[in-house]
Short mmCIF file of C-alpha atoms in Angstrom, two decimals:
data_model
loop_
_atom_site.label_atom_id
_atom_site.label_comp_id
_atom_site.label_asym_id
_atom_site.label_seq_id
_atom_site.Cartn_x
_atom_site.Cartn_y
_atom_site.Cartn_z
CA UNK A 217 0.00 0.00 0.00
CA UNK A 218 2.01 3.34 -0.96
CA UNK A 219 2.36 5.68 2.03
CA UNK A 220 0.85 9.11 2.21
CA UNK A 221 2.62 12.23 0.40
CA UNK A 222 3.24 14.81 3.37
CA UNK A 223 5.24 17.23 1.14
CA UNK A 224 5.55 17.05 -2.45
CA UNK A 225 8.12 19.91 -4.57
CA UNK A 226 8.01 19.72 -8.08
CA UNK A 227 10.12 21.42 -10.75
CA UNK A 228 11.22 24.34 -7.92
CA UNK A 229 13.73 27.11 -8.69
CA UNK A 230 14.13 30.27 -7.43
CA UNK A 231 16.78 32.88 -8.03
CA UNK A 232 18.49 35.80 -6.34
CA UNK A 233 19.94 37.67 -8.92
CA UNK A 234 22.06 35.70 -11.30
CA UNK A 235 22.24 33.52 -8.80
CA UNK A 236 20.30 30.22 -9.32
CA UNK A 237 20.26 28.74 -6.12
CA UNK A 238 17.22 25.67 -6.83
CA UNK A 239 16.90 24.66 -10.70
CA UNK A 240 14.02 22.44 -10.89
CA UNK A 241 14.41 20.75 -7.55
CA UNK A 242 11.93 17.86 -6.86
CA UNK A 243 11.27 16.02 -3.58
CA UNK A 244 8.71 13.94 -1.80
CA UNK A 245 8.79 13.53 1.61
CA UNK A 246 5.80 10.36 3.04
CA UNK A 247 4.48 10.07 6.39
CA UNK A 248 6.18 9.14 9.35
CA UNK A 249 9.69 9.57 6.64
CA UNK A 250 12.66 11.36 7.78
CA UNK A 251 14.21 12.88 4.75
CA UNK A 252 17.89 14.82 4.66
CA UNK A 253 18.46 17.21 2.24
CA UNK A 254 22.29 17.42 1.74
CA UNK A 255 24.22 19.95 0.23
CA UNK A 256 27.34 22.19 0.49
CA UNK A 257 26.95 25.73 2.08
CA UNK A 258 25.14 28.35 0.36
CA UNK A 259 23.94 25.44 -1.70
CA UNK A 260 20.54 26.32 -1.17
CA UNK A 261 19.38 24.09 1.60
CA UNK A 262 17.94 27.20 3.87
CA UNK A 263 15.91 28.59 0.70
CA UNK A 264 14.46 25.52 -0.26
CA UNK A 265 12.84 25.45 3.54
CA UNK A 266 12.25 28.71 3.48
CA UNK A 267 10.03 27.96 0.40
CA UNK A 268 8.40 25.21 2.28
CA UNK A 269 6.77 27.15 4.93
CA UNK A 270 6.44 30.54 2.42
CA UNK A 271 8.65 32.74 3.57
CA UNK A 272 10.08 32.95 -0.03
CA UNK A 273 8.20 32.83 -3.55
CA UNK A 274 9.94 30.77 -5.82
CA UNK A 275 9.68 31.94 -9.54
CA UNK A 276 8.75 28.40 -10.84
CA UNK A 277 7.30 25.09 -9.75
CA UNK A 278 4.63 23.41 -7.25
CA UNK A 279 4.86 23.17 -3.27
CA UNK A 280 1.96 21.05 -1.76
CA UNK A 281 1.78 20.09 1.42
CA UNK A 282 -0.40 18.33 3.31
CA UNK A 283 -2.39 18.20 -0.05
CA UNK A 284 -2.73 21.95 0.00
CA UNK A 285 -0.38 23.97 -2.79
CA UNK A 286 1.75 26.84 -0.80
CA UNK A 287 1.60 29.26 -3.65
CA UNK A 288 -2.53 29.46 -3.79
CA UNK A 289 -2.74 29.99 0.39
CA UNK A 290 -3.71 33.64 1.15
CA UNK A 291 -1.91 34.70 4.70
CA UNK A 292 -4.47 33.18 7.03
CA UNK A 293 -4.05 29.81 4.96
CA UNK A 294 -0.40 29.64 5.64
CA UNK A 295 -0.90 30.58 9.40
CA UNK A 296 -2.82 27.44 9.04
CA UNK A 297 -0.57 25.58 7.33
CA UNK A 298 1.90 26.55 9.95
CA UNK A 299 0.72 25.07 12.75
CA UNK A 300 0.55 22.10 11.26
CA UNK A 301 4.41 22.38 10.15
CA UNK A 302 6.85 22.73 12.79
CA UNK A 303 10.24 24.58 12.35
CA UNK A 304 13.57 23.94 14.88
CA UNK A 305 15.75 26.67 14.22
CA UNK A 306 19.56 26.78 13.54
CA UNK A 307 19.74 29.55 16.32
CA UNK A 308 16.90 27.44 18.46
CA UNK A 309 15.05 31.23 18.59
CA UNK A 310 14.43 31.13 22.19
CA UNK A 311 13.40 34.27 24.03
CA UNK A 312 15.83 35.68 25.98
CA UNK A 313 13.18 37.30 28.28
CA UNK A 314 10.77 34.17 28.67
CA UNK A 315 10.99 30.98 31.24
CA UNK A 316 11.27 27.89 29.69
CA UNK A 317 7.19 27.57 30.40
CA UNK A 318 6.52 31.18 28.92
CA UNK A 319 8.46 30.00 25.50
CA UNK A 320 6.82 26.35 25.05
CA UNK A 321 3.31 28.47 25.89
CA UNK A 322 4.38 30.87 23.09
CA UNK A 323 3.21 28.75 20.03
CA UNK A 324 0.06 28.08 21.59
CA UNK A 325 -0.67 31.63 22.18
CA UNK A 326 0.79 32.80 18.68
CA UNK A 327 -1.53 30.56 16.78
CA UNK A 328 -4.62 31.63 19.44
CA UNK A 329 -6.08 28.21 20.28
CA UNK A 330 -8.60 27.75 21.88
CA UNK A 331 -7.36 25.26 24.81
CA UNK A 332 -7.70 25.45 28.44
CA UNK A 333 -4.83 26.59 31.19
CA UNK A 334 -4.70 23.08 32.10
CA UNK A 335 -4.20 21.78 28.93
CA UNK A 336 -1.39 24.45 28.62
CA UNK A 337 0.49 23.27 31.75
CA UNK A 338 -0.15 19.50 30.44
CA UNK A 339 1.31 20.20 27.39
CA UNK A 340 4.31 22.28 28.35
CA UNK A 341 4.88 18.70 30.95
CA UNK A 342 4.23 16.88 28.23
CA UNK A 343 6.94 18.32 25.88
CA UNK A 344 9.46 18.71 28.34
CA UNK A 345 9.25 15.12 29.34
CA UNK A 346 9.76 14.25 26.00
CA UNK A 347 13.30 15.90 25.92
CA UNK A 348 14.06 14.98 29.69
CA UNK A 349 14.30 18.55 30.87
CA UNK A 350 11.86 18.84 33.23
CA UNK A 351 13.43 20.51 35.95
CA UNK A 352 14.06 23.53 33.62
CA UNK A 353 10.27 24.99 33.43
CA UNK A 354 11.30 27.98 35.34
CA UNK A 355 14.69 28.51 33.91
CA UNK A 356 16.07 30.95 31.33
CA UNK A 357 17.63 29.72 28.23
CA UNK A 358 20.72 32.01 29.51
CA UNK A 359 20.77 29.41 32.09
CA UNK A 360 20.95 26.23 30.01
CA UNK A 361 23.67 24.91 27.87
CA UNK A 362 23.69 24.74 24.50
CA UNK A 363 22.39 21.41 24.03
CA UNK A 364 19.51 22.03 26.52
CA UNK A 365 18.27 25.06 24.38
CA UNK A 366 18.25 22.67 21.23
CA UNK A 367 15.85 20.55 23.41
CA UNK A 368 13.81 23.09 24.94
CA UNK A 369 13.51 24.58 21.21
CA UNK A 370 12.97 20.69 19.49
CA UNK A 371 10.02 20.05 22.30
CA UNK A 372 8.40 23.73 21.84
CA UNK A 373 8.23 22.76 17.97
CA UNK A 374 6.93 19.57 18.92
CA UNK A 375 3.85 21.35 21.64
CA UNK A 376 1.50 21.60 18.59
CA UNK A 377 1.83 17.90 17.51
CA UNK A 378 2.86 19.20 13.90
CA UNK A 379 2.26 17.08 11.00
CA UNK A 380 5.83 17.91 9.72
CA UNK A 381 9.05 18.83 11.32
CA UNK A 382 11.54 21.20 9.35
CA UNK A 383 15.05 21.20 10.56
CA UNK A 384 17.64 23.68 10.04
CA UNK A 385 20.68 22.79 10.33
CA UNK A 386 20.02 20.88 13.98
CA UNK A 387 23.20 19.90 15.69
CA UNK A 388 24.85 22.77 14.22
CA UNK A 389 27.70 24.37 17.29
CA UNK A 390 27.32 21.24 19.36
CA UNK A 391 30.14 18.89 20.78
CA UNK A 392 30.12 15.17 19.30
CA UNK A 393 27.95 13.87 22.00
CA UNK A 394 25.21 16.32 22.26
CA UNK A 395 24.99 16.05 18.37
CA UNK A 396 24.35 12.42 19.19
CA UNK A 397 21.93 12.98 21.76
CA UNK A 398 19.79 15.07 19.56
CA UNK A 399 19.79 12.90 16.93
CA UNK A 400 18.48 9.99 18.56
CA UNK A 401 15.76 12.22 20.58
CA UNK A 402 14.94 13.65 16.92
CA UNK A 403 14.36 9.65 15.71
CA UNK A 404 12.91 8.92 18.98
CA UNK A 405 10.41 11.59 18.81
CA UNK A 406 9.78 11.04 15.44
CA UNK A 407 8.76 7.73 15.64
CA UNK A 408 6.79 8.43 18.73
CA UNK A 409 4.32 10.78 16.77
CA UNK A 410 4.97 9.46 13.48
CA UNK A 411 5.87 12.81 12.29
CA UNK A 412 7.31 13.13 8.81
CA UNK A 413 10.99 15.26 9.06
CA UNK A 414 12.90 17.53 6.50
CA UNK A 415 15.98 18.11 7.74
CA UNK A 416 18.51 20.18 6.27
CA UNK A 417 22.13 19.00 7.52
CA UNK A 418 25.82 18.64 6.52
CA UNK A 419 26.73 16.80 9.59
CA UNK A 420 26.89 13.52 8.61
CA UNK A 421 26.92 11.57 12.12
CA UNK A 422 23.50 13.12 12.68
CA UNK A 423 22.49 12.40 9.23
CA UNK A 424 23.62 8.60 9.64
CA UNK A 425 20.93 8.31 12.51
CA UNK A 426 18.00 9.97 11.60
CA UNK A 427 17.58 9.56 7.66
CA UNK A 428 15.78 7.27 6.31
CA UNK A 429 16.06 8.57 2.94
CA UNK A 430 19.20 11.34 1.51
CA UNK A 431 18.62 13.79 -1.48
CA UNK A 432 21.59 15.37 -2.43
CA UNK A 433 20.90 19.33 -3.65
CA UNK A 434 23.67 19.95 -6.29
CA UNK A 435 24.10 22.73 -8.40
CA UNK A 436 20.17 23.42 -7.42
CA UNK A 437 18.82 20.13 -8.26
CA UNK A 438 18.05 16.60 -6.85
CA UNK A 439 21.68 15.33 -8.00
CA UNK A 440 20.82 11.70 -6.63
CA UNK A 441 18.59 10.49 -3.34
CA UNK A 442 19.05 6.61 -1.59
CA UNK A 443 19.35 5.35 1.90
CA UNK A 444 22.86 6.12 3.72
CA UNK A 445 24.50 2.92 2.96
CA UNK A 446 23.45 3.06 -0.59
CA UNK A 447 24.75 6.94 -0.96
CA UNK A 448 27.94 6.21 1.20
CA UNK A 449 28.61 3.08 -1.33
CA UNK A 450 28.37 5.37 -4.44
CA UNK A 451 31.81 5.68 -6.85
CA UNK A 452 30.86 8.84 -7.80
CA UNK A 453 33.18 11.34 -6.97
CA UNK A 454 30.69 14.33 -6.31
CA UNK A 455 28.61 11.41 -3.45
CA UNK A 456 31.73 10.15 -2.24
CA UNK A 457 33.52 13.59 -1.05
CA UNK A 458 30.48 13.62 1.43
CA UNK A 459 31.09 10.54 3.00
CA UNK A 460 35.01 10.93 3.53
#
């Protein structure tokens, strides 16, 4: 029985410029899939997200997710669409100002739904037990270390029970082991909720764990997609020089 499209990209580019960063890029991502999108920097891995969620126009091709095309929602449509698509910053975005508490209550609040204070506080538990941090609630990210901000920022993306996780870049500035930590909570998770996950990364440790499918974004297009073993087993010299 094939699985259910999440995210399909057909045929994107866009352009800044002379500069063609996606040239008829293609992707499908399936339910409950964790998909890496690898790629050089300035290759165009942070555009191509920033397409997903429409933050950028592209000047060609189709975005749909969650059977709904990007590029025919008006701006309450992709407030919709948002909630439904969860985003873990490179940077983690935590507010400087806020508890732990006040910034997993933040999405909640942004997106005005209608749910209870107790269902609030349940939630907020909820998500920090997910990540192991619950001792934190009344912290300030000031107060954690790095790799506890990438949790408290992976379970406040996770507090709306989003249909599809995009990741930037996630164990970007951490130290071998809290990469590794944060992939397997990112697997963990995933499986837990059977969320579907693009995830934009050059660090190939993480990608190891968590993808269950590679496309490679060369020169602005799908320049070839398999599982790890079958990428990392490639005698092509353009694959290979990622695996090294």
């Amino acid at each position: 029985m094939p699985r259910e499209v999440v995210l399909k990209i057909e045929n994107l580019s866009k352009s800044f410029g002379s500069n063609q960063v996606l040239n008829h890029f293609n992707l499908t991502l399936n339910r409950g899939e964790n998909v890496v999108v690898l790629g050089k920097s300035g290759s165009g891995k942070s555009v191509l997200i920033k397409c997903v969620i429409g933050l950028l126009t592209p000047e060609e091709g189709s975005i749909t997710v969650l059977g709904r095309k990007v590029e025919e929602m008006n701006h309450r449509e992709l407030d919709e669409m948002r909630v439904k698509v969860g985003f873990l910053f490179q940077s983690n975005a935590l507010y400087d100002s806020m508890s732990v508490r006040e910034n997993l209550e933040f999405p909640l609040r942004r997106h005005q739904l209608e749910v209870s204070k107790e269902e609030v506080n349940r939630l907020v538990l909820e998500a920090l037990s997910n990540v192991g941090l619950q001792h934190t609630l009344n912290m300030k990210p000031s107060e954690l270390s790095g790799g506890m901000r990438k949790r408290i920022a992976l379970a406040r993306t996770l507090i709306l029970k989003p249909d599809i996780i995009l990741y930037d870049e996630p164990t970007t500035g951490l130290d071998p082991i809290t990469s590794r930590e944060i992939s397997g909570l990112m697997r963990e998770l995933g499986d837990k909720y059977t969320t579907s996950s693009l995830i934009i990364s050059h660090d190939m440790k993480c990608v190891k764990i968590v993808a269950d499918r590679i496309v490679m974004l060369i020169d602005g297009r799908c320049y070839a997609e398999g599982s790890y073993d079958e990428l990392s087993a490639s005698n092509d010299p353009i694959i290979e020089s990622f695996f090294e």
